[in-house]
Coordinates of C-alpha atoms in Angstrom, one line a residue:
X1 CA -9.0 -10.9 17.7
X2 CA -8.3 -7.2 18.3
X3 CA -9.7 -4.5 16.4
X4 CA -8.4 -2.6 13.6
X5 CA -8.4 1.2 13.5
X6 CA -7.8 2.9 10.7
X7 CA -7.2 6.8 10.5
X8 CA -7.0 8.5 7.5
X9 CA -7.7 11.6 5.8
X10 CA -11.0 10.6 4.2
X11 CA -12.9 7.3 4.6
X12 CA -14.5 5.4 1.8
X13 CA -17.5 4.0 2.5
X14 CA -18.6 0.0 0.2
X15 CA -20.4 0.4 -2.9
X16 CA -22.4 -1.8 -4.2
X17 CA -21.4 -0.6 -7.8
X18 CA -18.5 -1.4 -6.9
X19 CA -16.2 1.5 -8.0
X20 CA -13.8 1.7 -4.8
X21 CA -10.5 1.5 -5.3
X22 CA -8.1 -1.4 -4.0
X23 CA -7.2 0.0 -0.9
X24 CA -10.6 1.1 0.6
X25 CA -11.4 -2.7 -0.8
X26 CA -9.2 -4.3 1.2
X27 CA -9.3 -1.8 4.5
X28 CA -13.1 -2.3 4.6
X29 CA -12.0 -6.8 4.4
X30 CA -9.9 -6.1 7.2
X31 CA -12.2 -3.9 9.2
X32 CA -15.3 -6.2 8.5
X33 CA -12.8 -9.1 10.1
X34 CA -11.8 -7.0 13.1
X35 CA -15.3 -5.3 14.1
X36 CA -13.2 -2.0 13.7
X37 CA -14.1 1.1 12.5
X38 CA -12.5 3.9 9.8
X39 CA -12.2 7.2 11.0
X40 CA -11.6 10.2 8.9
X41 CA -12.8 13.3 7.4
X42 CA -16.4 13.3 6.1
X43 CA -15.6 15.3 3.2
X44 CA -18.0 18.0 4.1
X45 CA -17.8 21.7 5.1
X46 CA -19.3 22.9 8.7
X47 CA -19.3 27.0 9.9
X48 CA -17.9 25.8 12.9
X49 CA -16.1 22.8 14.5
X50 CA -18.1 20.9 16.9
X51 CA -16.3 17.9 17.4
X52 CA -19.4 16.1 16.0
X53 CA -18.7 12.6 15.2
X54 CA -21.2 11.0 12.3
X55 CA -21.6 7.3 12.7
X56 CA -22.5 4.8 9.7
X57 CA -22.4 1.7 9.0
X58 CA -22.5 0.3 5.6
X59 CA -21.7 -3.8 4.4
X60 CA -20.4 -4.1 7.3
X61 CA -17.8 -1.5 7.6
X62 CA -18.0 0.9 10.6
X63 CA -17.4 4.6 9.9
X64 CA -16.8 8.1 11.9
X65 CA -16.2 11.1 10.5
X66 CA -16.1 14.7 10.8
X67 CA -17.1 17.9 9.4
X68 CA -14.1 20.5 9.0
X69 CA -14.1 24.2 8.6
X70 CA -13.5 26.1 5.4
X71 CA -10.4 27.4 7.2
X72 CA -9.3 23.7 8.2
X73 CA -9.6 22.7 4.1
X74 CA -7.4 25.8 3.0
X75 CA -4.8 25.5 5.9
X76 CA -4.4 21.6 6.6
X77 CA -5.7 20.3 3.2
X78 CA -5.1 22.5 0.2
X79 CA -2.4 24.0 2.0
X80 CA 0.2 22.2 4.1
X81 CA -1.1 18.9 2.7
X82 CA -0.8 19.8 -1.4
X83 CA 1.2 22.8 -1.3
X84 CA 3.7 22.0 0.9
X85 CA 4.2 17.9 2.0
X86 CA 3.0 16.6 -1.7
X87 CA 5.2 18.8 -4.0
X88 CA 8.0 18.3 -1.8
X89 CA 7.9 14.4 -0.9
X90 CA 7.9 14.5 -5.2
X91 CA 11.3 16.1 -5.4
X92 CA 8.8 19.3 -7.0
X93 CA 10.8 22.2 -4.0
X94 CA 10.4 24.6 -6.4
X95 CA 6.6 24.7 -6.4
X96 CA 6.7 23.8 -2.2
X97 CA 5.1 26.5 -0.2
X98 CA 5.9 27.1 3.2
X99 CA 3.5 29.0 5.0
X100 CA 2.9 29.1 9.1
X101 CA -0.8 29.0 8.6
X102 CA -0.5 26.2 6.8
X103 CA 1.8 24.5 9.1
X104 CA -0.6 26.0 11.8
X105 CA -3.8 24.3 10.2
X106 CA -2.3 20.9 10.0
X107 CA -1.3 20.8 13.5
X108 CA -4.9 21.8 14.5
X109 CA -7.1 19.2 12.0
X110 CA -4.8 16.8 13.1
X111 CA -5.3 17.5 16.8
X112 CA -9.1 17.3 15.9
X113 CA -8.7 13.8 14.3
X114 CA -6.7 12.9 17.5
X115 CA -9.5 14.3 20.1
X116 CA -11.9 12.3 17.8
X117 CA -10.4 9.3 18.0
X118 CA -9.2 9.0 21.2
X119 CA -12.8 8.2 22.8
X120 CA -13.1 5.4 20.0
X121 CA -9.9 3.7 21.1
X122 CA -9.8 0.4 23.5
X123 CA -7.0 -0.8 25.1
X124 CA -6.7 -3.9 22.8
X125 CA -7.1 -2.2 19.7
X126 CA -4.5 -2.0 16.4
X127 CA -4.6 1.5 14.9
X128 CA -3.1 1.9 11.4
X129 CA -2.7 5.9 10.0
X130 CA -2.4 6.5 6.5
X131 CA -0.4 8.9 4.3
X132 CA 1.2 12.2 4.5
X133 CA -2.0 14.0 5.8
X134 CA -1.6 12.0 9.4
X135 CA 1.9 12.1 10.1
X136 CA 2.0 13.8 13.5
X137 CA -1.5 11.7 14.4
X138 CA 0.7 9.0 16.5
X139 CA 2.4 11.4 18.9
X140 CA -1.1 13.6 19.8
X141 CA -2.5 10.0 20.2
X142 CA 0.9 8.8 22.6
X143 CA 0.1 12.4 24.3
X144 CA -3.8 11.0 25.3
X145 CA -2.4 8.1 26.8
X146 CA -2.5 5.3 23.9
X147 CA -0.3 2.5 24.3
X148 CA -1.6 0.3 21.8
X149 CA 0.4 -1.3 18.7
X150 CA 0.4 1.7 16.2
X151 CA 1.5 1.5 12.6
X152 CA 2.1 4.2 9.4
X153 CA 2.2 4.0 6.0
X154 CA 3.2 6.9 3.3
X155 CA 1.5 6.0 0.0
X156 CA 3.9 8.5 -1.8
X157 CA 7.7 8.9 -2.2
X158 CA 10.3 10.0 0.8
X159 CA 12.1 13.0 0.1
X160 CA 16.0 12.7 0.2
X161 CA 17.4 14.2 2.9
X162 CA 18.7 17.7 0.7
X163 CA 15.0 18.2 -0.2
X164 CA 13.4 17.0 3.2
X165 CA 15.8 19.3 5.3
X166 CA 14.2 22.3 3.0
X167 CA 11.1 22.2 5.1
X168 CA 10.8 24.2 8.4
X169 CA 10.2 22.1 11.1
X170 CA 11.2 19.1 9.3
X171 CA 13.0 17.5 12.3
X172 CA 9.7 17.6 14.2
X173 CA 7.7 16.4 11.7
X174 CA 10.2 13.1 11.1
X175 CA 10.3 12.8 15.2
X176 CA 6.7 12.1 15.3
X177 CA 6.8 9.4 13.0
X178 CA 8.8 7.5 16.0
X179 CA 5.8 7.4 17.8
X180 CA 4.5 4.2 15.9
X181 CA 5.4 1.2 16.2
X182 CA 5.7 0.1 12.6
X183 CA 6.4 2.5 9.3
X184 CA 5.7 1.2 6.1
X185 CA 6.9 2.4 2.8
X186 CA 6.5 1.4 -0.5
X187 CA 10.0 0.8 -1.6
X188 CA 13.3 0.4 -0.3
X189 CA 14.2 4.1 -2.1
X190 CA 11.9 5.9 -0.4
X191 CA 13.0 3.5 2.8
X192 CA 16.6 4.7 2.3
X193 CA 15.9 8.0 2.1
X194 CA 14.2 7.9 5.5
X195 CA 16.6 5.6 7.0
X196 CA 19.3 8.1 5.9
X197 CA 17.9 11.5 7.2
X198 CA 17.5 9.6 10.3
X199 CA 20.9 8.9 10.6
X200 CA 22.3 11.9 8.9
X201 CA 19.9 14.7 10.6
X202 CA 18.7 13.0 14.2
X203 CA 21.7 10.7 14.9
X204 CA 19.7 7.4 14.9
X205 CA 21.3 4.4 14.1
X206 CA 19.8 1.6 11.6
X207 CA 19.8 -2.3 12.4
X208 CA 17.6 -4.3 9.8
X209 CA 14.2 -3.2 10.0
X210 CA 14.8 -1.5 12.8
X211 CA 15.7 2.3 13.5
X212 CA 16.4 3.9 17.1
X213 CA 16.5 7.3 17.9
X214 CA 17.0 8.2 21.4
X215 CA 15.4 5.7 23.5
X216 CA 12.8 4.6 20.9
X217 CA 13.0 1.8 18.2
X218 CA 10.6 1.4 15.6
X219 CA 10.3 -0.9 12.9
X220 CA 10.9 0.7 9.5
X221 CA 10.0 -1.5 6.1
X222 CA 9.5 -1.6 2.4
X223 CA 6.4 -2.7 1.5
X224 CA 5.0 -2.6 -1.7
X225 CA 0.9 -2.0 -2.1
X226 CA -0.8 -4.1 -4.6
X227 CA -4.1 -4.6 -6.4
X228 CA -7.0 -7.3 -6.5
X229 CA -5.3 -8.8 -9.5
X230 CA -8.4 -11.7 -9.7
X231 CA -11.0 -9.0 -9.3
X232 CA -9.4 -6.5 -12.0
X233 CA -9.1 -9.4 -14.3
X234 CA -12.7 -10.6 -13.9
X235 CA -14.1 -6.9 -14.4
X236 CA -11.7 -6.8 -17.3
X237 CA -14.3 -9.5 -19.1
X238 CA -17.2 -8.0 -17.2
X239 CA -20.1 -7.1 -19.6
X240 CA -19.7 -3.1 -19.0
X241 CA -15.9 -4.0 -20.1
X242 CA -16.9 -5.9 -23.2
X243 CA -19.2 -3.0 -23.9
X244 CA -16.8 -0.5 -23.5
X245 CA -13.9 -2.1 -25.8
X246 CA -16.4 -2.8 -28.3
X247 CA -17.2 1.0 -28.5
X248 CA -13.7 1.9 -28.5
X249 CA -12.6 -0.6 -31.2
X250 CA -15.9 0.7 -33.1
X251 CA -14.5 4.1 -33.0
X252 CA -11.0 3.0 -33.7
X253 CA -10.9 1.8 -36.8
X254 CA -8.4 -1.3 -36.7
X255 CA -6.0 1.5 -35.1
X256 CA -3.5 0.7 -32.7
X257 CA -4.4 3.0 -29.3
X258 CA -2.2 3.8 -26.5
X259 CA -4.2 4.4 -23.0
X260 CA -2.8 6.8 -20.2
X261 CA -5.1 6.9 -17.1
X262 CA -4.0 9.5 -14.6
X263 CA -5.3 11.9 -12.0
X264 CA -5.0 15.4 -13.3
X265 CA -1.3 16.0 -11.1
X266 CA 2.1 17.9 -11.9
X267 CA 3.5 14.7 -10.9
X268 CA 2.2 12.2 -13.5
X269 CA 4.4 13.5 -16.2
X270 CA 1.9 14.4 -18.6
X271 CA 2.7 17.0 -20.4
X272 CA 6.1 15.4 -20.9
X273 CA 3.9 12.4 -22.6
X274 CA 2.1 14.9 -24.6
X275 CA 5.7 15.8 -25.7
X276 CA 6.8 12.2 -26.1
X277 CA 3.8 11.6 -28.2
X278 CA 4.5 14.4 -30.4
X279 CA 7.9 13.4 -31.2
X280 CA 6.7 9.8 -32.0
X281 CA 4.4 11.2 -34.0
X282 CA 7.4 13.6 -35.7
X283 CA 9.8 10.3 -35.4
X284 CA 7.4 8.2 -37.3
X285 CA 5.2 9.3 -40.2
X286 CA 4.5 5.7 -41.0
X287 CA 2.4 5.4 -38.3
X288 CA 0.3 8.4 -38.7
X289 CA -2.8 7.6 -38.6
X290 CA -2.5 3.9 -37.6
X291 CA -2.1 5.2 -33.9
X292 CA -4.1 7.6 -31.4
X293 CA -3.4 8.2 -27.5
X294 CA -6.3 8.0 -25.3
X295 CA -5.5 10.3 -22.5
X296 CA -8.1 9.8 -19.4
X297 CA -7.3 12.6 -16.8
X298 CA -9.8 13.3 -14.4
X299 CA -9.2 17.0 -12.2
X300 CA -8.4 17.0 -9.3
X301 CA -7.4 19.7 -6.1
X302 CA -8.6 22.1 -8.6
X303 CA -8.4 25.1 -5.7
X304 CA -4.4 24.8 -5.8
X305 CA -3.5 27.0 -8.7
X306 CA -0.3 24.8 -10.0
X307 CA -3.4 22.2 -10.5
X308 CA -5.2 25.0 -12.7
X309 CA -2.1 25.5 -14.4
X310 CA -1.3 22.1 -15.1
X311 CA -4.9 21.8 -16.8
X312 CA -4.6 24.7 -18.7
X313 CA -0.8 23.4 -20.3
X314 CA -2.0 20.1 -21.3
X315 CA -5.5 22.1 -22.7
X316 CA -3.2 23.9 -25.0
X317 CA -0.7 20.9 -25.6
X318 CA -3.6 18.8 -27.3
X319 CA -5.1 21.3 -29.3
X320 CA -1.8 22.1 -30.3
X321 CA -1.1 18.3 -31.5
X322 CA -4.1 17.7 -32.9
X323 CA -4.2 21.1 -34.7
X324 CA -0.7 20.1 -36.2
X325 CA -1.2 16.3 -37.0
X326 CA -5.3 15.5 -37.3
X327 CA -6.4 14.5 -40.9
X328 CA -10.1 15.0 -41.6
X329 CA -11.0 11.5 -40.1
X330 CA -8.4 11.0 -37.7
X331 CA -7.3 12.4 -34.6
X332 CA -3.8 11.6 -32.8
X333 CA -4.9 12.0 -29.2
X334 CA -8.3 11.6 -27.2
X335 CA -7.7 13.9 -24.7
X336 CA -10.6 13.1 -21.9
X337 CA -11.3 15.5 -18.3
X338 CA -13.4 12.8 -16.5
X339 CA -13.0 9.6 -15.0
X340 CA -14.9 5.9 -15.0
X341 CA -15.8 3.3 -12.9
X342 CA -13.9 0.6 -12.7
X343 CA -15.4 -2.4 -14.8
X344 CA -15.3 0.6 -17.5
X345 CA -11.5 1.2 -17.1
X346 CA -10.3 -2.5 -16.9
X347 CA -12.6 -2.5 -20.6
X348 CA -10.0 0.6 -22.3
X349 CA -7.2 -1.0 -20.4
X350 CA -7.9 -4.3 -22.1
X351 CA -8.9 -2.3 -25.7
X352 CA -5.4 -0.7 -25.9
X353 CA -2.2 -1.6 -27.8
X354 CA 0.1 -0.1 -25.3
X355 CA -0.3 1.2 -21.6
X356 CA 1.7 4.4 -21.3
X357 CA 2.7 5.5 -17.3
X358 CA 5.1 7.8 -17.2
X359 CA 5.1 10.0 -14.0
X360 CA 7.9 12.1 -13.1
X361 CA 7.7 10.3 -9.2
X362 CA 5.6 8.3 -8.0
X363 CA 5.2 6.3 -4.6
X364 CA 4.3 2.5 -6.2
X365 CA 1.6 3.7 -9.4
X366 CA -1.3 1.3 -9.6
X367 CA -2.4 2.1 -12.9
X368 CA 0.5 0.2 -14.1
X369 CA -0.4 -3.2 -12.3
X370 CA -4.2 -3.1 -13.3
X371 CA -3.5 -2.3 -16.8
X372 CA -1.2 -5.6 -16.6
X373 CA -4.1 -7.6 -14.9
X374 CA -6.2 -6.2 -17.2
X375 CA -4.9 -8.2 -20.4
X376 CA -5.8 -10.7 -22.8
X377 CA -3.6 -13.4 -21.8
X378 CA -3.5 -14.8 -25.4
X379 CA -2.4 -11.5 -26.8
X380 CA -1.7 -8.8 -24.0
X381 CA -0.8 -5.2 -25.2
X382 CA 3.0 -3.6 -23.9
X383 CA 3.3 -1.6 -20.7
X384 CA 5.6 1.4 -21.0
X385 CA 6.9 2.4 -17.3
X386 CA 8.5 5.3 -15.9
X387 CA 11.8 4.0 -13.9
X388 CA 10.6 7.1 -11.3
X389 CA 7.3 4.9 -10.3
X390 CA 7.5 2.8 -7.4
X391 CA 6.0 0.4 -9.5
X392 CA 9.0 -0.1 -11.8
X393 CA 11.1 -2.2 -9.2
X394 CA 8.4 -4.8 -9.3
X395 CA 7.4 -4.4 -13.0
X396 CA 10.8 -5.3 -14.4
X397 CA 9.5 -6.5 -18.0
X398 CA 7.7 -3.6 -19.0
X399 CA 10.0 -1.2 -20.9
X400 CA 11.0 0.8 -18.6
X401 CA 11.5 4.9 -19.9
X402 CA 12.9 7.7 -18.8
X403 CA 9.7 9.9 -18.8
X404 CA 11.7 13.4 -19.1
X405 CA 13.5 12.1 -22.4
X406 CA 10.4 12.6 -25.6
X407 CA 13.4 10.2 -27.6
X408 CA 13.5 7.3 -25.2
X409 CA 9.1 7.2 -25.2
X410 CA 9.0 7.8 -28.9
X411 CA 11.7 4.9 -28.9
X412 CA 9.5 2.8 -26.8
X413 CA 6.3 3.6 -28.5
X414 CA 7.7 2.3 -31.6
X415 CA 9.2 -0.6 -30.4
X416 CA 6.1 -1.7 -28.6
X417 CA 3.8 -1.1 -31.8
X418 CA 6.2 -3.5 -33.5
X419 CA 6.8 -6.1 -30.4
X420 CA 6.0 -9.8 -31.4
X421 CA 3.2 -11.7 -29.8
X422 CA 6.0 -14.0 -28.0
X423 CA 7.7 -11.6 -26.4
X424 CA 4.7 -9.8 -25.3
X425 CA 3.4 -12.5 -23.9
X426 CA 6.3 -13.4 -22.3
X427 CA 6.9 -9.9 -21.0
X428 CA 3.3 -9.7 -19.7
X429 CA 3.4 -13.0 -17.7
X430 CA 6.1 -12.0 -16.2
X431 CA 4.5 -8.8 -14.4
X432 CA 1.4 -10.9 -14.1
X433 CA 2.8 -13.6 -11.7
X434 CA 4.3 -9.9 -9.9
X435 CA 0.9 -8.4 -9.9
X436 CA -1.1 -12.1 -8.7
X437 CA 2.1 -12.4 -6.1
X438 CA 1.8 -9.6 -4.2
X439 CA -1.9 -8.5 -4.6
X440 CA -2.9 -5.8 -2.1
X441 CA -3.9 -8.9 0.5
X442 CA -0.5 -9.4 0.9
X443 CA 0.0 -6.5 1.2
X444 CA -2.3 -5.6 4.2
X445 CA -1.9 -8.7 5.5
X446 CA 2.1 -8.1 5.5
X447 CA 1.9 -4.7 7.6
X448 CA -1.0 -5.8 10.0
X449 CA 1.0 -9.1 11.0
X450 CA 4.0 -6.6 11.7
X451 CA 1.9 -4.6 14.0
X452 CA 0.3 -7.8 15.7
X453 CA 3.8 -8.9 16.6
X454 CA 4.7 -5.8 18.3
X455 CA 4.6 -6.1 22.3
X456 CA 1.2 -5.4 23.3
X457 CA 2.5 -4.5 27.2
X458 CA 4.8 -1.5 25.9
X459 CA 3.7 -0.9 22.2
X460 CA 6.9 -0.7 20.6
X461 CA 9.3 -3.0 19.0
X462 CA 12.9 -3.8 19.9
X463 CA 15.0 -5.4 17.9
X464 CA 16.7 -8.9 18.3
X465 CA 20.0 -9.2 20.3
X466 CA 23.2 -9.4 17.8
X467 CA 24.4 -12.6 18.0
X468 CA 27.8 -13.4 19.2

């Protein structure tokens, strides 16, 4: 069996309190199976670059990983990384910035990852680069002589091509990704909109799953990440989530609550669902005080300033709320600035009424499939869904919301509050059997059999002959 290789920008080593999240979970099953090793950035800060590699090896799981400089983090990382690829690849140009140095700095940690790897490498190995931080990873690693079956996947959204061609260099960038063998995406959308910058900008021509550019095909597919649906749903009845939904239905007071769990980002819509909620809450006077949002947001990137900005908006959005609707013993939203582990979270996914996800863009959204798993299956709350989440094309019985619209959530609020326990259930076995289907083995297991079919002799894949 050969061994798997995976490159990303930071590696996440097996816990034992077990708090990873479903991908590092089901990278480390695949790399214990394989003998292979994660490479990435260790997360640390060095004065200078060394080229040092730190082995471990934890459960199993092989890791190596390196320090970067301060300048590295600013340029590659908070720069071209989350100031310039992740506010564009979510349709957000106008808060894109295009700097040199940042362009510069990407280019060089990216070389370092390359120089790291490449020693690490054998002939027979599969080596599988992950998300927007890597892109150009494939080609420095084609440049050092690798010849072996190479895959990508982007864990966000694809740009259309009117946004995409806004980015300086953007034709390189794109070029490199024809250095794997296989590209994975999320969903076909975001697989449209890199089949048609291809063919629109670089004058490649699509055939199936496959995608040629001058003399190189690669294999170009949708495929949707998933979650360990059996485990989610087993922590869901765990002790520490029993514990936890028995605190929060203490505190609740036969109140109905409605959960959001999101990273503290511009692109998880939540100060339009701070604005949703407060025209429910305007919509609806009947349910004042029968209702409260529990808002979990833990910070995140908080160097970029639109992150600080973000923070300080929806600071002033829940004081505002509360100041304008809270009685003396209740309060309309929970507004919360840290995260939990995950036994914790499936026990407030489980305790709520309603799931509310409602990011302006999102690659797939996994929040939305483990609240689903998360359910009592004899009386599961409602999932409200952004249409904009990748999620949305496989969760097609949650009611699905335009999350720039405060009507069409105050709309959904209130219809999920008063939703029957038939159609609920109905409704929520529905996404289930979606969520159980394709769990995040199938997903791994989809990509890595692409990659183990490609031709080992000349590491690319060609596509079929047309018949006739």
């Amino acid at each position: 069996m050969s061994r798997l290789i995976v490159i990303s920008n930071r590696v996440s080593r097996p816990s034992k309190a077990g708090n990873q999240g479903g991908l590092a979970v089901a990278l480390a099953e695949a790399l214990r199976e394989s003998r292979g090793t994660w490479i990435g950035w260790s997360g640390e800060v060095t004065d200078h670059f060394t080229g040092h590699i730190g082995f471990a090896e934890d459960d199993g799981v092989k890791t190596a990983t390196i320090d970067l400089e301060e300048q590295d983090i600013d340029e590659y990382y908070n720069g071209y990384a989350n100031k310039t690829l992740w506010p564009l690849f979510h349709f957000r140009i106008d808060l894109a910035e295009y700097a040199r140095d940042f362009e510069g700095g990407y280019n060089r940690v990216n070389q370092r990852f390359a120089d790291t790897a490449a020693p690490l490498i054998e002939p027979e190995d599969i080596i599988w680069v992950h998300d927007y931080h890597m892109i150009p990873l494939g080609q420095m690693l084609r440049d050092r002589g690798h010849r072996n079956r190479m895959g990508f996947f982007l864990h966000i959204p694809w740009p259309p091509t009117r946004l995409l061609v806004s980015l300086p260099h953007h034709s390189k960038l794109v070029s490199s990704l024809f250095a794997y063998d296989v590209v994975g995406f999320h969903t076909e959308e975001w697989l449209e909109s890199f089949r048609h910058y291809v063919e629109k900008e670089m004058g490649g021509r699509v055939e199936g799953d496959f995608v040629t550019v001058g003399d190189r095909t690669i294999q170009a597919v949708a495929c949707p990440i998933g979650i360990n649906a059996k485990e989610f749903a087993e922590a869901a009845v765990s002790k520490a989530a029993r514990d936890m939904g028995d605190r929060l239905r203490a505190s609740l007071q036969d109140r109905a609550m409605i959960v959001g769990v999101d990273r503290l980002d511009y692109s998880k819509g939540l100060e339009e669902r701070f604005n949703g909620y407060a025209r429910f809450l305007k919509d609806h006077p009947e349910h004042h005080r029968k209702v409260l949002l529990t808002q979990v947001a833990p910070p995140s990137r908080g160097d970029v300033e639109s992150y600080q900005q973000i923070r300080a908006t929806l600071d002033s959005l829940a004081g505002r709320l509360n100041g304008e609707y809270s009685d003396v013993d209740w309060t309309p939203i929970r507004y919360v600035n840290q995260g939990y582990p995950r036994d914790k979270l499936a026990g407030i996914y489980r305790a709520a009424k309603i799931g509310l996800v409602t990011p302006l863009r999102d690659g797939m959204n996994l929040v939305a499939k483990e609240y689903v798993a998360a359910q009592d299956p004899e009386d599961p709350g409602v999932l409200i869904l952004s249409r904009f989440a990748g999620a949305a094309l496989q969760l097609k019985d949650a009611l699905l919301i335009n999350p720039y619209s405060p009507e069409e959530m105050s709309d959904a609020i209130n219809r999920a509050l008063a939703m029957p326990l038939d159609e609920r259930e109905r409704r929520w076995r529905a996404m289930m059997d979606s969520v159980e289907q394709q769990d995040i083995s199938w997903w791994r297991q989809s990509f890595t059999e692409r990659l183990m079919a490609v031709d080992r002799d000349t590491a690319r894949v060609e596509p079929e002959p047309a018949e006739g």
